[in-house]
PDB file of C-alpha atoms in Angstrom:
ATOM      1  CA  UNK A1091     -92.405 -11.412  33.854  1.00 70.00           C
ATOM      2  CA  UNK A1092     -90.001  -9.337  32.243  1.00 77.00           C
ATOM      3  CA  UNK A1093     -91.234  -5.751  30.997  1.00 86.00           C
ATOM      4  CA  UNK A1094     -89.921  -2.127  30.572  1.00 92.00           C
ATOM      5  CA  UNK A1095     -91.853   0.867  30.258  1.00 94.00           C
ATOM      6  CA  UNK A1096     -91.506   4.124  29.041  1.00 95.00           C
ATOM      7  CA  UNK A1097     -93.752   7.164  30.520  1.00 92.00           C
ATOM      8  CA  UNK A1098     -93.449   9.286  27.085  1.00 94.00           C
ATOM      9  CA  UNK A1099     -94.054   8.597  23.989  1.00 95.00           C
ATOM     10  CA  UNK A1100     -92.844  11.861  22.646  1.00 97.00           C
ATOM     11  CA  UNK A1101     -90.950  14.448  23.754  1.00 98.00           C
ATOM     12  CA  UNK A1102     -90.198  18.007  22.569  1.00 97.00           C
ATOM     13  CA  UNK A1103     -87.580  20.307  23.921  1.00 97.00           C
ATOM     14  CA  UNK A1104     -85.927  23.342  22.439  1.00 97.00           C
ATOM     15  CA  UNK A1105     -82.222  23.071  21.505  1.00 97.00           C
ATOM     16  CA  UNK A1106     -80.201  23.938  24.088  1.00 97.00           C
ATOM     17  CA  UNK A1107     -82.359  22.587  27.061  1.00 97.00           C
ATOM     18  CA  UNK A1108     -82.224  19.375  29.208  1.00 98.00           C
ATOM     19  CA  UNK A1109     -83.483  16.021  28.057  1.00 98.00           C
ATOM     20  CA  UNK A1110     -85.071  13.435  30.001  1.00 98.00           C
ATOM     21  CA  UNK A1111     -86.736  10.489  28.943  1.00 98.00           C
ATOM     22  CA  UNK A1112     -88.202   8.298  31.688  1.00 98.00           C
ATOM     23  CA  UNK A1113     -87.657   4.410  31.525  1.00 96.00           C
ATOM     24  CA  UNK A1114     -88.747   2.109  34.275  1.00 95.00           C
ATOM     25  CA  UNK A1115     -88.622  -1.464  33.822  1.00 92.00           C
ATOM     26  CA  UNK A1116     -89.801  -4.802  35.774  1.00 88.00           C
ATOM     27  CA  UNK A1117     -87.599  -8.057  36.039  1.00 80.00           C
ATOM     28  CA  UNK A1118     -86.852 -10.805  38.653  1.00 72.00           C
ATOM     29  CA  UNK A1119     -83.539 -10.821  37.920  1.00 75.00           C
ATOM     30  CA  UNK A1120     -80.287  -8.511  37.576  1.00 76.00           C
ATOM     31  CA  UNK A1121     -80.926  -6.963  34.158  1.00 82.00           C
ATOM     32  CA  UNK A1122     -78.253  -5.394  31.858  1.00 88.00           C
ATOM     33  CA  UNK A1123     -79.791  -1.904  30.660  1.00 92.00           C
ATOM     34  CA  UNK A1124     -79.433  -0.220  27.397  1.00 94.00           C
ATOM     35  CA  UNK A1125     -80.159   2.773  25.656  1.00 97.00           C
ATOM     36  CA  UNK A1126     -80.508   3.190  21.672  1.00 96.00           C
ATOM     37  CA  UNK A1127     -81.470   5.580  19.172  1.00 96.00           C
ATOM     38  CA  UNK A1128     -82.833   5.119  16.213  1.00 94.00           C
ATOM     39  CA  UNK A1129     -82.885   7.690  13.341  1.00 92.00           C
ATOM     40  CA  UNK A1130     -85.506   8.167  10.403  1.00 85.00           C
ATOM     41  CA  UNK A1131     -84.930   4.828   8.424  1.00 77.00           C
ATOM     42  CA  UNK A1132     -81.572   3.582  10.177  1.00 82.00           C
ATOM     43  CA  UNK A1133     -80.817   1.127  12.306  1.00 85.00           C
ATOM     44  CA  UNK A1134     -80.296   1.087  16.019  1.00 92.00           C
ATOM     45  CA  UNK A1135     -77.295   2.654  17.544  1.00 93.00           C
ATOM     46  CA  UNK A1136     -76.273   1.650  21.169  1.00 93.00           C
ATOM     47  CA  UNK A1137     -76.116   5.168  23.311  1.00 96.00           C
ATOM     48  CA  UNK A1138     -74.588   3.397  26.693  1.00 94.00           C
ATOM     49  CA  UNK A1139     -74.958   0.294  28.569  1.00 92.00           C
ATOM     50  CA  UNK A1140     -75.585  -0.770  32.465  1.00 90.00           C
ATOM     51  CA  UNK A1141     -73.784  -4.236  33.466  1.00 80.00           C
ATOM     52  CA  UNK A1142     -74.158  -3.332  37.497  1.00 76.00           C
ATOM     53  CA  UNK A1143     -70.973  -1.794  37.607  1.00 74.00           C
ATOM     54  CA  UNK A1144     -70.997   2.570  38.566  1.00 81.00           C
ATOM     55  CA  UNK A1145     -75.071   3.070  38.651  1.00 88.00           C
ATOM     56  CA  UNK A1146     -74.096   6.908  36.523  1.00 93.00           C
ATOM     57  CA  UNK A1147     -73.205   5.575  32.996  1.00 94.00           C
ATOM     58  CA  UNK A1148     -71.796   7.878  30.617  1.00 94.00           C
ATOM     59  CA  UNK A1149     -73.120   7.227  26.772  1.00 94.00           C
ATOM     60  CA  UNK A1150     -71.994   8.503  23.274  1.00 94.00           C
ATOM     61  CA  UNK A1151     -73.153  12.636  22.205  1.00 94.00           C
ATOM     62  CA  UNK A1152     -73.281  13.417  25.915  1.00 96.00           C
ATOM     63  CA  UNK A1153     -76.158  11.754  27.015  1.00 97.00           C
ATOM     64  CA  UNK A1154     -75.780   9.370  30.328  1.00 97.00           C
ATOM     65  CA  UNK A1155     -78.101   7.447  32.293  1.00 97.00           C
ATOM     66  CA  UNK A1156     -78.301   6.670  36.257  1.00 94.00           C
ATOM     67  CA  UNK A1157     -79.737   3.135  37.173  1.00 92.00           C
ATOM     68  CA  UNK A1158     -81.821   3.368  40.546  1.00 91.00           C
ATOM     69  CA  UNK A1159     -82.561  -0.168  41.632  1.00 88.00           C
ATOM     70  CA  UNK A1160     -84.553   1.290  44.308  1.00 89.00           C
ATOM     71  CA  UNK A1161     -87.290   2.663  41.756  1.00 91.00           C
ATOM     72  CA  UNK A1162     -86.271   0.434  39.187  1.00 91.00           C
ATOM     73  CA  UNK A1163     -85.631   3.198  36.949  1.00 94.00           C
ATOM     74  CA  UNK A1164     -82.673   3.936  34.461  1.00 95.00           C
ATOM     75  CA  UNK A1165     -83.859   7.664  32.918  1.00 97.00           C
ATOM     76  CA  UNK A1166     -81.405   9.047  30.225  1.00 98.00           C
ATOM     77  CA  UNK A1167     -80.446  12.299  30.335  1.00 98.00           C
ATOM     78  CA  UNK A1168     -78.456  15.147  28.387  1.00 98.00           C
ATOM     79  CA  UNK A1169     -77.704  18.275  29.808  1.00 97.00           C
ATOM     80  CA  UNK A1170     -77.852  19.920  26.329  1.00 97.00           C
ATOM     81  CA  UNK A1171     -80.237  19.246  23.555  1.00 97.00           C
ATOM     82  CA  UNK A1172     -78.808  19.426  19.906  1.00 96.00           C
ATOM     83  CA  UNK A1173     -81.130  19.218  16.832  1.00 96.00           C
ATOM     84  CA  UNK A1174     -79.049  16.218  15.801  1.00 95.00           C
ATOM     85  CA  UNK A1175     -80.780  14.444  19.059  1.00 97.00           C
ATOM     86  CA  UNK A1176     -84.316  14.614  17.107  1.00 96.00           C
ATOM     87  CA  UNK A1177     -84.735  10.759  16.981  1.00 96.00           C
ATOM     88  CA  UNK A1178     -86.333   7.486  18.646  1.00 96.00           C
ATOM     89  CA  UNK A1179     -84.919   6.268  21.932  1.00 97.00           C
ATOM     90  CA  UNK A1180     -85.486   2.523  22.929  1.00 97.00           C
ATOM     91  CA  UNK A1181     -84.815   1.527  26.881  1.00 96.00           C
ATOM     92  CA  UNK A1182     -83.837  -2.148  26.390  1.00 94.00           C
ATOM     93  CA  UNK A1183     -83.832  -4.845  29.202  1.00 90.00           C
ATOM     94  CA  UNK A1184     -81.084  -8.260  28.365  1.00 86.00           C
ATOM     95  CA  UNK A1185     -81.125 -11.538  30.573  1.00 80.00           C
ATOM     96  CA  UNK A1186     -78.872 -13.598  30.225  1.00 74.00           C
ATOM     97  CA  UNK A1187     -81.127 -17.215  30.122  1.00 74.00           C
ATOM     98  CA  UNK A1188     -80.932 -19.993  27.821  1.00 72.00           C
ATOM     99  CA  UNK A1189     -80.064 -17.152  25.171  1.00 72.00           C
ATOM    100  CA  UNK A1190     -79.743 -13.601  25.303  1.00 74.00           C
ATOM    101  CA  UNK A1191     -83.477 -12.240  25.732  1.00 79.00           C
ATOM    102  CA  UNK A1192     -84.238  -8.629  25.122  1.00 86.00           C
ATOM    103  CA  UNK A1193     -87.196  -6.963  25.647  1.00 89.00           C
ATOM    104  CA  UNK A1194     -87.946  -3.285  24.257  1.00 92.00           C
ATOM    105  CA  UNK A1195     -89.576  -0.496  25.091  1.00 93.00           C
ATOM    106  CA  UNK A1196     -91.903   1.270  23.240  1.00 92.00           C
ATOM    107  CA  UNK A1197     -89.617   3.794  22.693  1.00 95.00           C
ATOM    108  CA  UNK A1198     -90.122   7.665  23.027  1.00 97.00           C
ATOM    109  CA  UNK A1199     -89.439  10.164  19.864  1.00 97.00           C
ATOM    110  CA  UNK A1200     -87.590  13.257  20.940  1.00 97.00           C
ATOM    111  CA  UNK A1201     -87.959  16.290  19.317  1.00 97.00           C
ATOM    112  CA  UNK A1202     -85.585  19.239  19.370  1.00 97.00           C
ATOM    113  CA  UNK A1203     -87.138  22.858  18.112  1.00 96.00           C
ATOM    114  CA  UNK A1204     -85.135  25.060  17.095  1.00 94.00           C
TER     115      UNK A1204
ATOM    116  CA  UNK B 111     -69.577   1.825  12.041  1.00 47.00           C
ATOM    117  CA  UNK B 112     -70.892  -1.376  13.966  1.00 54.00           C
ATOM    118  CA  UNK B 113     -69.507  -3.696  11.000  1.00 88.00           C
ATOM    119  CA  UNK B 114     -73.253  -5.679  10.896  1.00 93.00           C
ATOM    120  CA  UNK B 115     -74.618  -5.612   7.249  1.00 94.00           C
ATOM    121  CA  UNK B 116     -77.801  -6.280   6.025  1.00 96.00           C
ATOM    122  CA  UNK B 117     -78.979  -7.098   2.117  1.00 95.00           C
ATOM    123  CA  UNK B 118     -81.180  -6.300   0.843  1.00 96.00           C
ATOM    124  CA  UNK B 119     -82.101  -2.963   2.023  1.00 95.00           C
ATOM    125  CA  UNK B 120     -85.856  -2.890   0.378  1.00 95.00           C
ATOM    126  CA  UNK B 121     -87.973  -5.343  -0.628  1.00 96.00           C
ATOM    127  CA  UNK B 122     -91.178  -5.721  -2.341  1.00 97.00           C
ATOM    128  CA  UNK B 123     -93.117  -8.883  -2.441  1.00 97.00           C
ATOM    129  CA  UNK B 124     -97.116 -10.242  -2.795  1.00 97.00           C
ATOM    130  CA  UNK B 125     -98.756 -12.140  -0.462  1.00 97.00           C
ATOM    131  CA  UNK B 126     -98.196 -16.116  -0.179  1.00 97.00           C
ATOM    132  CA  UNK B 127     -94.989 -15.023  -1.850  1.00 98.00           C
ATOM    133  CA  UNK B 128     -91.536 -16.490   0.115  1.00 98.00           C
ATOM    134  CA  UNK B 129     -88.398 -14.302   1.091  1.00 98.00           C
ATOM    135  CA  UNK B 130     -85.070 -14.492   2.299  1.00 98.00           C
ATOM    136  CA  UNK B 131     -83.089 -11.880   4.060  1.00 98.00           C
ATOM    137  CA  UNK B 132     -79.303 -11.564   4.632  1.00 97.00           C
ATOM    138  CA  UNK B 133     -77.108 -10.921   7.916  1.00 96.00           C
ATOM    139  CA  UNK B 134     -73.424 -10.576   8.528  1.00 95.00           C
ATOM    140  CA  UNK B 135     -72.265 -10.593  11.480  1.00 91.00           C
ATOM    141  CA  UNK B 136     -69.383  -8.144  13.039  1.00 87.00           C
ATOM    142  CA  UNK B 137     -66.025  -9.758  13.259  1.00 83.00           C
ATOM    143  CA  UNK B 138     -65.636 -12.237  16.173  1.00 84.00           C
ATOM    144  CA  UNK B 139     -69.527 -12.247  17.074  1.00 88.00           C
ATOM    145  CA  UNK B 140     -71.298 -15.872  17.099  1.00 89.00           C
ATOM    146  CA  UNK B 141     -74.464 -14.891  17.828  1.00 91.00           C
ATOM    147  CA  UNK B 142     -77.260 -13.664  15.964  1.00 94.00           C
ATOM    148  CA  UNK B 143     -80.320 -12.100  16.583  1.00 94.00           C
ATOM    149  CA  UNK B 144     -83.563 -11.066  14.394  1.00 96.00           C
ATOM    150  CA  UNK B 145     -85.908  -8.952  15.105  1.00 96.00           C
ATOM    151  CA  UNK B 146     -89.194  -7.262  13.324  1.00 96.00           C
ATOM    152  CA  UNK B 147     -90.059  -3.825  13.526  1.00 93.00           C
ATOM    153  CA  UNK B 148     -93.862  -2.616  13.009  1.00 93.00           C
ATOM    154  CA  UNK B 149     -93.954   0.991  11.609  1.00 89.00           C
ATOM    155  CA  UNK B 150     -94.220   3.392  15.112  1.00 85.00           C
ATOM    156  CA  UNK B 151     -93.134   0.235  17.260  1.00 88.00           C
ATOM    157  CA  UNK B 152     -90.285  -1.066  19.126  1.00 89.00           C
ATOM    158  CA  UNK B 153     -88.531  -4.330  17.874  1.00 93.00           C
ATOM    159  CA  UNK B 154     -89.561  -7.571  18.363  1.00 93.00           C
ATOM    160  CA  UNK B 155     -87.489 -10.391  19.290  1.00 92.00           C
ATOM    161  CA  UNK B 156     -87.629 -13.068  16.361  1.00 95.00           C
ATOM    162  CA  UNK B 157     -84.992 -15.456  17.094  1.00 94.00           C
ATOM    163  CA  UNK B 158     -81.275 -15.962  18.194  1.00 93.00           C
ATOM    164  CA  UNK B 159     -78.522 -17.726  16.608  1.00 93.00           C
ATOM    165  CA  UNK B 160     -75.500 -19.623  18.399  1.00 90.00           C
ATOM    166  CA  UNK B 161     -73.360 -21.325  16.797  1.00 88.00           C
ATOM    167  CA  UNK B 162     -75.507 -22.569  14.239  1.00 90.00           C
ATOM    168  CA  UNK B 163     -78.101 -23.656  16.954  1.00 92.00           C
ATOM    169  CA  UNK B 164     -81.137 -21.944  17.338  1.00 92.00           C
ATOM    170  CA  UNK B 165     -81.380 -20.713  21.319  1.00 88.00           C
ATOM    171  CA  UNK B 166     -84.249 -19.059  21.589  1.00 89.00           C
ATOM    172  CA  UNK B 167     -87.338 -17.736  19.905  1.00 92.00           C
ATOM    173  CA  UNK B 168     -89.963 -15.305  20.302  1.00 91.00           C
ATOM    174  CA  UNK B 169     -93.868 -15.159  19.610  1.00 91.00           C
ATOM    175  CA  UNK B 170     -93.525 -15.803  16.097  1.00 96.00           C
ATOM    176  CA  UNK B 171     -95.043 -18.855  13.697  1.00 96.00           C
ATOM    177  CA  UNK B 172     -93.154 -21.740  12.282  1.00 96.00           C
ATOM    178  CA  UNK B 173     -93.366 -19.829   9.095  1.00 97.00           C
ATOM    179  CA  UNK B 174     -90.110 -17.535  10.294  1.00 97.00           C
ATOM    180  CA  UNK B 175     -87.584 -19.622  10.275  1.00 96.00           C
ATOM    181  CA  UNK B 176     -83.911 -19.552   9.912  1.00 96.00           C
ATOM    182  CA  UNK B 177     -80.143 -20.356   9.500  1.00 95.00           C
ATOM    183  CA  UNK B 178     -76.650 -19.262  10.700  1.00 95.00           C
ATOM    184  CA  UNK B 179     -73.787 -20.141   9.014  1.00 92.00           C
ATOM    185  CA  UNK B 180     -70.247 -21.384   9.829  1.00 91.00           C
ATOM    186  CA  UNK B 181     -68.957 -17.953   9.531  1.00 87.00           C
ATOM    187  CA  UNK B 182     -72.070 -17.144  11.935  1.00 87.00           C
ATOM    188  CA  UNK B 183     -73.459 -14.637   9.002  1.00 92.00           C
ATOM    189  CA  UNK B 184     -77.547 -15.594   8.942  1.00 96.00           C
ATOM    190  CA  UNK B 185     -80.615 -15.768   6.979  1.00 97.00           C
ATOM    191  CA  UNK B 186     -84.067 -15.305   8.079  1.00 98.00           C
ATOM    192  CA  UNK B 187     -86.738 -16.845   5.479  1.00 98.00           C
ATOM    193  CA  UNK B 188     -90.155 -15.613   5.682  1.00 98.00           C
ATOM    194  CA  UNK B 189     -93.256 -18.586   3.990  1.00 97.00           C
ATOM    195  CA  UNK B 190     -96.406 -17.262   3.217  1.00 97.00           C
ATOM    196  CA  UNK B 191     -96.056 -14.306   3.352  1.00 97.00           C
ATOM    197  CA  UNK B 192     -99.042 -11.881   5.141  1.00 97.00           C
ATOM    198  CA  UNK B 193     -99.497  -8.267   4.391  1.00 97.00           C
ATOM    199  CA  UNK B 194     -98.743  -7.630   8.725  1.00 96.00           C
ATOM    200  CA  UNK B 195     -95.258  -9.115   7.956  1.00 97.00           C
ATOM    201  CA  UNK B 196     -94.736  -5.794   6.136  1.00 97.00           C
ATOM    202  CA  UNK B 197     -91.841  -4.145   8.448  1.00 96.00           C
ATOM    203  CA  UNK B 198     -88.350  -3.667   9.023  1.00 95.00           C
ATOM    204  CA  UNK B 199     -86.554  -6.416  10.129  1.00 97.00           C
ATOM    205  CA  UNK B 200     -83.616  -6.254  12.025  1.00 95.00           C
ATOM    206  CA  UNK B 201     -80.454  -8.395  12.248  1.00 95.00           C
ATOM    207  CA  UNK B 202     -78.349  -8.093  15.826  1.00 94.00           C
ATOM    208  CA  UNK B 203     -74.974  -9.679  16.674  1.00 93.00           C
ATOM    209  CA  UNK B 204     -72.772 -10.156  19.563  1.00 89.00           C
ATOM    210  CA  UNK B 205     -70.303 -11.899  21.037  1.00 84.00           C
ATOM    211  CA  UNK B 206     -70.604 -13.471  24.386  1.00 67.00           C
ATOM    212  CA  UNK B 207     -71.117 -10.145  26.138  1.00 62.00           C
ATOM    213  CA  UNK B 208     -74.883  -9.103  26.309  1.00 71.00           C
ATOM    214  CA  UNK B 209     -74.189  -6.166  23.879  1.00 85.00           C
ATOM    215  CA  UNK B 210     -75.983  -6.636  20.515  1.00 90.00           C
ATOM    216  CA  UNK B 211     -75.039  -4.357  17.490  1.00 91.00           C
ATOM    217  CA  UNK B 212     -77.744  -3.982  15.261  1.00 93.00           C
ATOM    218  CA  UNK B 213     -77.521  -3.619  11.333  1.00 93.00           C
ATOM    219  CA  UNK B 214     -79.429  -0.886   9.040  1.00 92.00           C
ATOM    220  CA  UNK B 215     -82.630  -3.587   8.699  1.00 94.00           C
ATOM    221  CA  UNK B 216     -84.000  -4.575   5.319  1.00 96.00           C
ATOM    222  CA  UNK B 217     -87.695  -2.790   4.808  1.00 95.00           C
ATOM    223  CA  UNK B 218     -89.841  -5.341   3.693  1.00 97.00           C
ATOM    224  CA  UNK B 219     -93.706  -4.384   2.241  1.00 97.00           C
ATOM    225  CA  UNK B 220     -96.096  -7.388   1.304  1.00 97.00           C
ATOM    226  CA  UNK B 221     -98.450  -6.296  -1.265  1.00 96.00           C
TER     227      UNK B 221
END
């Protein structure tokens, strides 16, 4: 079974600082891996995709992930934090079967003190 | 600007109540996905839309069901409505790449 994971729920770093947030996920195939944010009462935005091309993939605002196939991990990352980053972050699994199934994550809030 | 819209944005109805919601699609996408979103959850996969044809569904009842059109815009209609179907529900498009462009959502609260 397909699942994906991720370790925080929240987050909190002061502007300026690095930001991590952890996704691992589980699936017996070749996934493609997404990130997306999600601001108070909008919709989802797509932050970068992985489609098994370079494993460092470089996202919108700065933020990139690296997919590790060996840990099954694809953390994003941001060398930076702006208060504009204070928003939910959804690690997102696709296989392509029949149709196009996605699976979520939980998603993690980030917070950004000023 | 992804180019997917949603209508309409809020919605208040009563339970046993029925309700329609709205999707277009961005230019040159035939696919169409839903998707509900509990208050401090990630989405959940409803449905998907190709070419007309339902493809594939998720854990949800009969009572979700829904259409696509020629121009692949889509509906998802909501029977009986249950106060846990109060959410915000979340149209997705793409072409026949994986990537799926999500609209604003339509917040709907069953009273």
């Amino acid at each position: 079974a397909q699942s994906v994971t991720q370790l925080d729920s929240h987050v909190s770093v002061s502007e300026g600082t690095p930001v991590l947030l952890r996704c691992n996920y589980s699936s017996s195939y070749s996934p493609s891996l997404f990130w997306y944010v999600q601001h108070p009462n909008k919709g989802l935005q797509l932050l970068l995709k992985y489609t098994s091309a370079a494993t460092l993939v470089k996202g919108i605002n700065g933020f990139e992930a690296e997919f590790k196939k060996s840990e099954t991990s694809f953390h994003l990352t941001k060398p930076s934090a702006h208060m504009s980053d204070a928003a939910e972050y959804f690690c997102v699994v696709s296989l392509k079967t029949s149709y196009d199934k996605v699976i979520f994550g939980p998603g993690t809030s980030l917070s950004v003190i000023p | 600007e992804t180019g997917v819209t949603q209508s309409p944005t809020h919605l208040i109805k009563t339970r046993g109540q029925q309700v329609t919601l709205r999707c277009s699609s961005q230019s040159g996408h035939n696919t169409v996905s839903w998707y509900q979103q509990a208050l401090g959850q990630g989405p959940q996969f409803i449905f998907q839309y190709y070419r007309e044809e339902e493809n594939g569904r998720g854990n949800f009842p009969p009572r979700f069901s829904g259409l696509q059109f020629p121009n692949y815009s889509s509906e998802l209609n909501v029977n009986a409505l249950e106060l846990d179907d109060s959410a915000l529900y979340l149209c997705a498009s793409s072409s026949t790449a994986d990537t799926q462009y999500f609209g604003p959502g339509t917040r709907l609260t069953v009273l």
